[in-house]
Coordinates of C-alpha atoms and ligand atoms in Angstrom, one line a residue:
M19 CA -13.3 -34.7 -2.6
S20 CA -13.7 -38.5 -3.1
S21 CA -11.6 -39.1 0.1
L22 CA -14.0 -36.9 2.0
N23 CA -17.1 -38.5 0.5
N24 CA -15.8 -41.9 1.8
L25 CA -15.7 -40.4 5.2
T26 CA -19.2 -39.0 5.2
D27 CA -20.6 -41.6 7.7
K28 CA -17.8 -41.0 10.1
L29 CA -18.1 -37.2 9.7
K30 CA -21.9 -37.3 10.4
S31 CA -21.3 -38.7 13.8
A32 CA -18.4 -36.4 14.6
Q33 CA -18.9 -33.1 16.4
T34 CA -18.8 -30.3 14.0
P35 CA -17.4 -27.8 13.0
F36 CA -13.8 -28.7 12.5
Y37 CA -10.9 -28.4 10.0
Y38 CA -10.1 -31.5 8.1
Y39 CA -6.5 -31.7 6.9
D40 CA -5.6 -34.0 4.0
L41 CA -2.0 -34.7 5.0
Q42 CA -1.3 -36.8 1.9
L43 CA -2.2 -33.9 -0.3
L44 CA -0.1 -31.6 1.9
Q45 CA 2.9 -33.9 1.5
A46 CA 2.3 -34.2 -2.3
T47 CA 2.2 -30.3 -2.5
L48 CA 5.4 -29.9 -0.5
E49 CA 7.1 -32.5 -2.7
A50 CA 5.9 -30.8 -5.9
C51 CA 7.2 -27.4 -4.6
R52 CA 10.6 -28.9 -3.5
T53 CA 11.1 -30.7 -6.8
A54 CA 10.3 -27.6 -8.8
A55 CA 12.6 -25.3 -6.8
Q56 CA 15.5 -27.7 -6.7
P57 CA 16.9 -27.4 -10.2
Y58 CA 17.4 -23.7 -9.7
G59 CA 18.7 -24.0 -6.1
F60 CA 15.9 -21.8 -4.9
H61 CA 15.2 -21.7 -1.1
V62 CA 11.6 -21.7 0.1
H63 CA 10.6 -20.4 3.5
Y64 CA 7.1 -21.3 4.6
A65 CA 5.0 -18.3 5.8
L66 CA 3.8 -19.5 9.1
K67 CA 0.9 -17.1 9.3
A68 CA -1.0 -19.0 6.7
N69 CA -1.4 -22.0 9.0
F70 CA 0.5 -22.9 12.2
N71 CA -1.4 -26.1 13.1
A72 CA 1.2 -28.3 14.7
R73 CA 0.8 -31.3 12.4
V74 CA 0.9 -29.1 9.3
L75 CA 4.1 -27.4 10.6
Q76 CA 5.8 -30.7 11.4
L77 CA 5.3 -31.9 7.8
I78 CA 6.6 -28.7 6.4
R79 CA 9.7 -28.7 8.7
D80 CA 10.3 -32.4 7.8
A81 CA 10.2 -31.4 4.1
G82 CA 13.2 -29.1 4.7
F83 CA 11.5 -25.7 4.3
G84 CA 12.6 -22.6 6.2
A85 CA 10.2 -20.4 8.2
D86 CA 9.0 -16.9 7.4
C87 CA 7.6 -15.3 10.5
V88 CA 5.7 -12.1 11.1
S89 CA 5.7 -12.0 14.9
G90 CA 8.0 -12.9 17.8
N91 CA 5.6 -15.7 18.8
E92 CA 5.9 -17.1 15.2
V93 CA 9.6 -17.0 15.5
S94 CA 9.6 -18.9 18.8
K95 CA 7.0 -21.3 17.5
A96 CA 9.0 -22.1 14.4
I97 CA 12.1 -22.8 16.5
E98 CA 10.2 -24.8 19.1
V99 CA 8.8 -27.0 16.3
G100 CA 12.3 -27.6 15.0
F101 CA 12.9 -25.2 12.2
D102 CA 16.6 -24.4 12.1
P103 CA 17.2 -20.8 13.3
S104 CA 19.5 -20.4 10.3
K105 CA 16.4 -20.8 8.1
V106 CA 14.1 -18.4 10.0
V107 CA 13.3 -14.9 8.7
F108 CA 11.3 -12.3 10.6
A109 CA 9.2 -9.7 8.7
G110 CA 6.5 -7.3 9.9
V111 CA 6.0 -3.6 9.9
G112 CA 5.7 -3.3 13.7
K113 CA 8.3 -5.4 15.4
A114 CA 8.4 -4.7 19.1
D115 CA 11.7 -4.4 21.0
K116 CA 10.9 -7.6 22.9
E117 CA 10.4 -9.5 19.6
I118 CA 13.6 -8.1 18.1
N119 CA 15.6 -9.0 21.2
E120 CA 14.2 -12.6 21.3
A121 CA 15.0 -13.0 17.6
L122 CA 18.5 -11.8 18.2
D123 CA 18.9 -14.3 21.0
F124 CA 17.8 -17.1 18.6
D125 CA 20.3 -15.9 16.0
I126 CA 17.8 -16.1 13.3
F127 CA 18.9 -15.9 9.7
C128 CA 17.6 -12.4 8.9
F129 CA 15.3 -9.6 9.8
N130 CA 13.3 -8.2 6.9
V131 CA 13.3 -4.6 7.8
E132 CA 10.4 -2.3 6.9
S133 CA 11.6 1.2 7.7
V134 CA 14.7 3.4 8.2
Q135 CA 13.8 3.8 11.8
E136 CA 13.6 0.1 12.3
L137 CA 17.1 -0.3 11.0
E138 CA 18.3 2.1 13.7
V139 CA 16.3 0.3 16.4
I140 CA 17.7 -3.1 15.4
N141 CA 21.2 -1.7 15.3
S142 CA 21.0 -0.4 18.8
L143 CA 19.4 -3.5 20.2
A144 CA 22.0 -5.7 18.5
A145 CA 24.8 -3.3 19.9
A146 CA 23.5 -3.8 23.4
K147 CA 23.9 -7.5 23.0
G148 CA 27.3 -7.2 21.2
K149 CA 25.8 -8.8 18.1
R150 CA 25.6 -8.1 14.5
A151 CA 22.1 -8.5 13.1
R152 CA 21.6 -9.8 9.5
V153 CA 19.0 -7.7 7.8
A154 CA 17.3 -7.5 4.4
L155 CA 15.5 -4.4 3.3
R156 CA 11.9 -4.9 2.5
I157 CA 11.4 -2.6 -0.4
N158 CA 8.1 -1.6 -1.7
P159 CA 8.3 -2.5 -5.4
N160 CA 5.2 -0.5 -6.5
V161 CA 4.0 -3.4 -8.5
D162 CA 0.2 -4.0 -8.7
A163 CA -0.6 -7.5 -7.7
H164 CA -3.9 -7.5 -9.5
T165 CA -5.5 -9.1 -6.5
H166 CA -8.1 -8.1 -3.9
H167 CA -7.3 -4.6 -2.6
N168 CA -7.3 -5.9 1.0
I169 CA -4.4 -8.3 0.2
T170 CA -2.3 -6.2 -2.0
T171 CA 0.9 -5.0 -0.2
G172 CA 3.3 -3.8 -2.9
L173 CA 1.9 -0.5 -4.1
A174 CA 3.4 2.9 -3.2
E175 CA 2.1 4.5 0.0
N176 CA 1.3 1.1 1.5
K177 CA 2.1 0.6 5.2
F178 CA 4.5 -2.2 4.2
G179 CA 8.1 -1.8 3.2
I180 CA 10.5 0.9 2.4
N181 CA 9.9 3.2 -0.5
Q182 CA 12.4 3.6 -3.2
W183 CA 13.1 7.3 -2.4
E184 CA 14.2 6.2 1.1
L185 CA 16.9 3.9 -0.2
A186 CA 19.7 6.5 0.0
D187 CA 18.8 7.0 3.7
C188 CA 19.0 3.3 4.3
A189 CA 22.3 3.0 2.6
E190 CA 23.6 5.8 4.8
V191 CA 22.4 4.1 8.0
L192 CA 23.8 0.8 6.9
T193 CA 27.2 2.3 6.2
K194 CA 27.4 3.8 9.6
A195 CA 25.7 1.1 11.7
G196 CA 28.3 -1.2 13.2
N197 CA 25.8 -3.8 14.3
L198 CA 24.0 -4.5 11.1
W199 CA 24.9 -6.6 8.1
L200 CA 23.0 -6.2 4.9
E201 CA 22.2 -9.7 3.7
G202 CA 19.9 -8.8 0.9
I203 CA 16.7 -7.2 -0.4
H204 CA 13.2 -8.4 0.2
F205 CA 9.9 -7.9 -1.6
H206 CA 6.4 -9.1 -1.2
V207 CA 3.8 -7.9 -3.6
G208 CA 0.6 -9.4 -2.2
S209 CA -1.3 -12.6 -2.0
Q210 CA -3.4 -14.9 -4.2
I211 CA -1.6 -13.8 -7.3
T212 CA -2.6 -15.9 -10.3
D213 CA -1.3 -13.6 -13.1
M214 CA 2.3 -14.7 -13.7
N215 CA 3.0 -11.3 -15.3
V216 CA 2.9 -9.8 -11.8
F217 CA 6.0 -11.9 -10.9
K218 CA 7.7 -10.9 -14.1
S219 CA 7.2 -7.2 -13.3
L220 CA 8.5 -7.9 -9.8
C221 CA 11.7 -9.5 -11.3
V222 CA 12.3 -6.4 -13.4
K223 CA 12.0 -4.3 -10.2
V224 CA 14.3 -6.5 -8.2
N225 CA 17.0 -6.3 -10.9
E226 CA 16.8 -2.5 -10.9
I227 CA 17.1 -2.2 -7.1
K228 CA 19.8 -4.9 -6.9
T229 CA 21.8 -2.9 -9.4
W230 CA 21.3 0.3 -7.3
F231 CA 22.8 -1.4 -4.3
E232 CA 25.6 -3.1 -6.2
E233 CA 26.6 0.2 -7.8
R234 CA 27.1 1.5 -4.2
G235 CA 29.3 -1.3 -3.2
F236 CA 26.7 -3.4 -1.3
N237 CA 27.2 -7.1 -2.1
L238 CA 23.8 -8.7 -1.7
N239 CA 23.8 -12.4 -0.8
V240 CA 20.1 -12.9 -1.0
L241 CA 17.3 -11.8 -3.3
N242 CA 14.1 -12.5 -1.4
V243 CA 11.0 -12.3 -3.7
G244 CA 8.4 -13.1 -1.0
G245 CA 5.3 -15.2 -1.6
G246 CA 1.9 -14.6 -3.0
L247 CA 1.4 -17.5 -5.5
G248 CA -2.3 -18.1 -5.7
V249 CA -4.4 -21.3 -5.7
D250 CA -7.5 -22.3 -7.6
Y251 CA -10.4 -21.7 -5.2
Y252 CA -12.9 -22.7 -8.0
H253 CA -11.5 -26.1 -8.9
P254 CA -9.9 -27.6 -5.8
D255 CA -10.0 -31.1 -7.1
E256 CA -8.8 -30.5 -10.7
N257 CA -6.1 -28.1 -9.5
A258 CA -5.1 -29.4 -6.1
I259 CA -1.5 -28.5 -6.5
P260 CA -0.3 -25.1 -7.8
D261 CA 1.9 -25.0 -10.9
F262 CA 5.2 -24.4 -9.0
A263 CA 7.2 -25.3 -12.0
A264 CA 5.8 -22.4 -14.0
Y265 CA 6.2 -20.1 -11.0
F266 CA 9.8 -20.8 -10.4
A267 CA 10.6 -20.7 -14.1
I268 CA 9.6 -17.1 -14.3
F269 CA 12.1 -16.1 -11.6
D270 CA 14.8 -18.2 -13.2
R271 CA 14.2 -16.6 -16.5
Y272 CA 13.8 -12.9 -15.5
L273 CA 15.8 -12.5 -12.4
D274 CA 19.5 -11.5 -12.9
R275 CA 21.6 -13.1 -10.3
R276 CA 25.3 -13.6 -10.1
A277 CA 26.8 -16.9 -9.2
G278 CA 26.3 -17.7 -5.5
Q279 CA 23.6 -15.2 -5.1
E280 CA 20.7 -17.0 -3.3
V281 CA 17.0 -16.5 -4.3
H282 CA 14.5 -16.9 -1.4
F283 CA 10.8 -17.4 -1.6
E284 CA 8.2 -17.1 1.1
L285 CA 5.2 -19.2 0.2
G286 CA 2.2 -19.6 2.5
R287 CA -1.1 -20.1 0.8
A288 CA 0.2 -22.1 -2.2
L289 CA 1.5 -24.8 0.2
V290 CA -1.4 -25.2 2.6
A291 CA -4.7 -23.9 1.1
Q292 CA -5.9 -27.0 -0.7
C293 CA -5.2 -29.5 2.1
G294 CA -7.7 -27.9 4.5
T295 CA -11.5 -28.2 4.4
L296 CA -13.9 -26.7 6.9
I297 CA -16.5 -29.4 7.8
S298 CA -19.8 -28.3 9.2
K299 CA -23.4 -29.4 9.6
V300 CA -26.6 -27.8 8.4
L301 CA -28.5 -26.7 11.5
Y302 CA -31.5 -25.2 9.8
V303 CA -33.0 -24.7 6.4
K304 CA -35.0 -21.5 5.9
K305 CA -37.1 -21.3 2.8
G306 CA -38.0 -17.8 2.0
I307 CA -39.9 -16.2 -0.8
K308 CA -37.0 -15.4 -3.0
K309 CA -34.2 -16.9 -1.1
N310 CA -33.3 -20.1 0.7
F311 CA -30.9 -20.0 3.6
L312 CA -28.8 -22.8 4.9
V313 CA -27.7 -22.1 8.4
L314 CA -24.5 -23.9 9.3
D315 CA -22.9 -24.6 12.6
A316 CA -19.7 -23.0 11.3
G317 CA -19.4 -19.3 10.8
M318 CA -17.0 -16.4 10.3
T319 CA -15.5 -17.3 13.7
E320 CA -14.2 -20.5 12.1
L321 CA -13.4 -19.1 8.6
M322 CA -13.2 -15.4 8.3
R323 CA -12.0 -15.0 4.7
P324 CA -15.5 -14.5 3.1
A325 CA -16.5 -11.9 5.7
L326 CA -13.1 -10.2 5.6
Y327 CA -12.3 -10.1 1.9
Q328 CA -15.5 -11.3 0.2
A329 CA -13.4 -14.4 -0.6
Y330 CA -14.9 -17.2 -2.6
H331 CA -14.8 -20.8 -1.3
K332 CA -16.3 -23.7 -3.1
I333 CA -19.1 -25.1 -1.0
E334 CA -20.2 -28.8 -1.3
R335 CA -22.8 -30.9 0.3
L336 CA -21.3 -34.3 1.0
E337 CA -23.5 -37.3 0.1
G338 CA -26.6 -37.4 2.3
E339 CA -30.1 -38.7 2.1
A340 CA -31.7 -35.5 0.8
G341 CA -33.1 -35.3 -2.7
S342 CA -31.2 -34.6 -5.9
Q343 CA -33.1 -31.5 -7.0
V344 CA -30.6 -28.6 -7.1
L345 CA -31.6 -25.4 -5.3
K346 CA -29.9 -22.1 -4.7
Y347 CA -29.0 -21.3 -1.1
D348 CA -27.4 -18.4 0.7
V349 CA -25.0 -20.4 3.0
V350 CA -24.7 -18.6 6.3
G351 CA -23.2 -19.1 9.8
P352 CA -24.8 -18.6 13.2
I353 CA -22.8 -15.4 14.2
C354 CA -24.7 -12.2 14.8
E355 CA -23.2 -10.3 11.9
S356 CA -24.7 -9.9 8.4
T357 CA -21.2 -10.5 6.9
D358 CA -21.3 -14.0 8.4
C359 CA -22.1 -15.6 5.0
F360 CA -20.0 -18.2 3.1
G361 CA -21.7 -17.8 -0.2
K362 CA -24.7 -16.3 -1.9
E363 CA -27.0 -18.3 -4.3
V364 CA -24.9 -21.4 -4.0
E365 CA -26.2 -24.3 -6.0
L366 CA -26.6 -27.4 -3.9
A367 CA -28.6 -30.5 -3.9
D368 CA -31.8 -30.0 -1.9
S369 CA -30.5 -30.0 1.7
E370 CA -31.8 -30.7 5.1
R371 CA -30.9 -30.5 8.7
G372 CA -27.9 -32.7 9.5
D373 CA -26.3 -32.7 6.1
I374 CA -22.6 -32.3 6.0
I375 CA -21.3 -29.2 4.2
A376 CA -17.6 -29.0 3.1
I377 CA -16.1 -25.6 2.6
R378 CA -13.1 -26.2 0.4
T379 CA -9.6 -24.7 0.1
A380 CA -9.6 -23.5 3.7
G381 CA -6.2 -24.6 4.7
A382 CA -4.6 -21.1 4.4
Y383 CA -5.7 -18.1 6.5
G384 CA -8.6 -20.3 7.9
E385 CA -7.9 -21.9 11.2
V386 CA -5.3 -19.3 12.1
M387 CA -7.9 -16.5 11.9
A388 CA -10.5 -18.3 14.1
S389 CA -11.8 -16.2 16.9
R390 CA -13.9 -16.7 20.0
Y391 CA -16.3 -14.0 19.1
N392 CA -19.8 -14.8 20.5
L393 CA -17.9 -17.0 22.9
R394 CA -17.6 -19.8 20.4
E395 CA -15.9 -23.1 21.1
A396 CA -12.2 -23.2 20.1
I397 CA -11.9 -24.6 16.6
R398 CA -10.8 -28.3 16.3
S399 CA -9.0 -30.2 13.7
V400 CA -9.1 -33.7 12.3
Y401 CA -6.4 -35.3 10.1
S402 CA -6.7 -37.7 7.2
D403 CA -4.6 -40.3 9.0
Ligands
PLP501 C1 1.9 -13.2 4.2 C2 3.3 -13.1 3.7 C3 3.8 -14.1 2.9 C4 3.0 -15.3 2.4 O1 2.0 -14.9 1.5 P1 1.2 -16.0 0.7 O2 0.3 -15.2 -0.2 O3 0.4 -16.8 1.7 O4 2.2 -16.8 -0.1 C5 5.1 -14.0 2.5 N1 5.9 -13.0 2.9 C6 5.4 -12.0 3.7 C7 6.3 -10.9 4.2 C8 4.1 -12.0 4.1 O5 3.6 -11.1 4.9

C-alpha cells in the first residue's frame, strides 16, 4: 500500500472511481509463477475472464503464458492481443456454433468439451471445414473445493463438465468421430481455493480417470488441471504473491504422468487479483444511532464481488486530513440496491467527505464484471507507470 499512499495527493485530484493497477507487482507475480512452474515443465494458461484489461493482457502475453478462454470473444481477443493460437484453449458449457467455427478457423490448441452432445457438434462443424478439432474432455471430478458455494464447479450435478458415468459414451463418440482428436482430459474444481488438500484430491481423481482412458487405448498428451489457486484477501501487502512453488509441488508429487505427458494449468485470480485496487472517494458520511455509513462514489457497478458472493475485500482509507480516532463504518456504494455494500462494520480512521478509499485485491473478477446499471459511467483504469 505504501506505493499507493505516496500517490494520495495525485489520487485526490483524479476523477474517481477507477481501477489502479500496480504493473510492477503484476510482473513480479508472473515471474514468480513462471519460475515455480519451470522446473517441472508445467504450462500455464491465463484465464482471461479474470481480467482482460489491455495492459494487463500485454504483460501476461509477454511473460509467455497461454490463454484460457470461455467465450468466442475471449478467443478472438487473446489472438488479437498476440497470444499464439497454439497456446489458446476454449472452455465453456455453452459454446455457440459461431464461436466454435471461429475457434476452428483460428486453429486454437484445444476445445475443453463439456458434454457428449458438444463433442458431436464440434465433430460435425469440424467436418464441414475439413478439419480435425483437438479436444479435451472437461470431466467433473466430484471434488469439493471447500470454497464459496457460488464459485464451486467440480461437484457432481453441477452444470459444468462431463460426469464420470458418461465417459463410456464419450469414448464411443470419440472412436467413431473422424474429425476429433482427443488431446487430453481437463478439470477445474472451483475458484479461490486455499486448502492445498483440494488439489491433492484432484490429482488422485485425475490419475484414476487418466488410467481409465489409457486402459481403453487413448493416449493422452495433456492433463489439464484447471485453475482455482486462491489469494490472501485479508493480507494483500504481507501476501502479495501466492505461493506458486507450494502449489506446483503438489501436482508434481501427486500426479502420475508418463514422460512427455504435458501438465497444463489455467490460473486467473492468482495472477492478477493483488495488482488491482479500486480507488474511490467518500461522498457522504452518515452517522446513525447504531451505525455509521460511508457512502462511496464506487459501487457494485464497479466491483460486484461483495454483492455477488459476499466476498471480502480489505478496505483502507488512504492518508487524509481526518482525525485518527477509529470508527466502524458500513462502507456502501451509491447504487439503488441493498446489496451494494463493500463491507460491514469496517474499522477505519474517522473519515470525511473527499477521503480516498482503496478497496484492495480487486484485480481479478473486478473490472471485467463492471456494469452500466443505473447508467453509470464506464469504469476507467490507471496504471502505476
Ligand atoms: C474461471 C476458470 C479458470 C480460472 O479460475 P481462477 O480461480 O481464476 O484461477 C480456469 N479454468 C476454467 C475452465 C475456468 O472457468
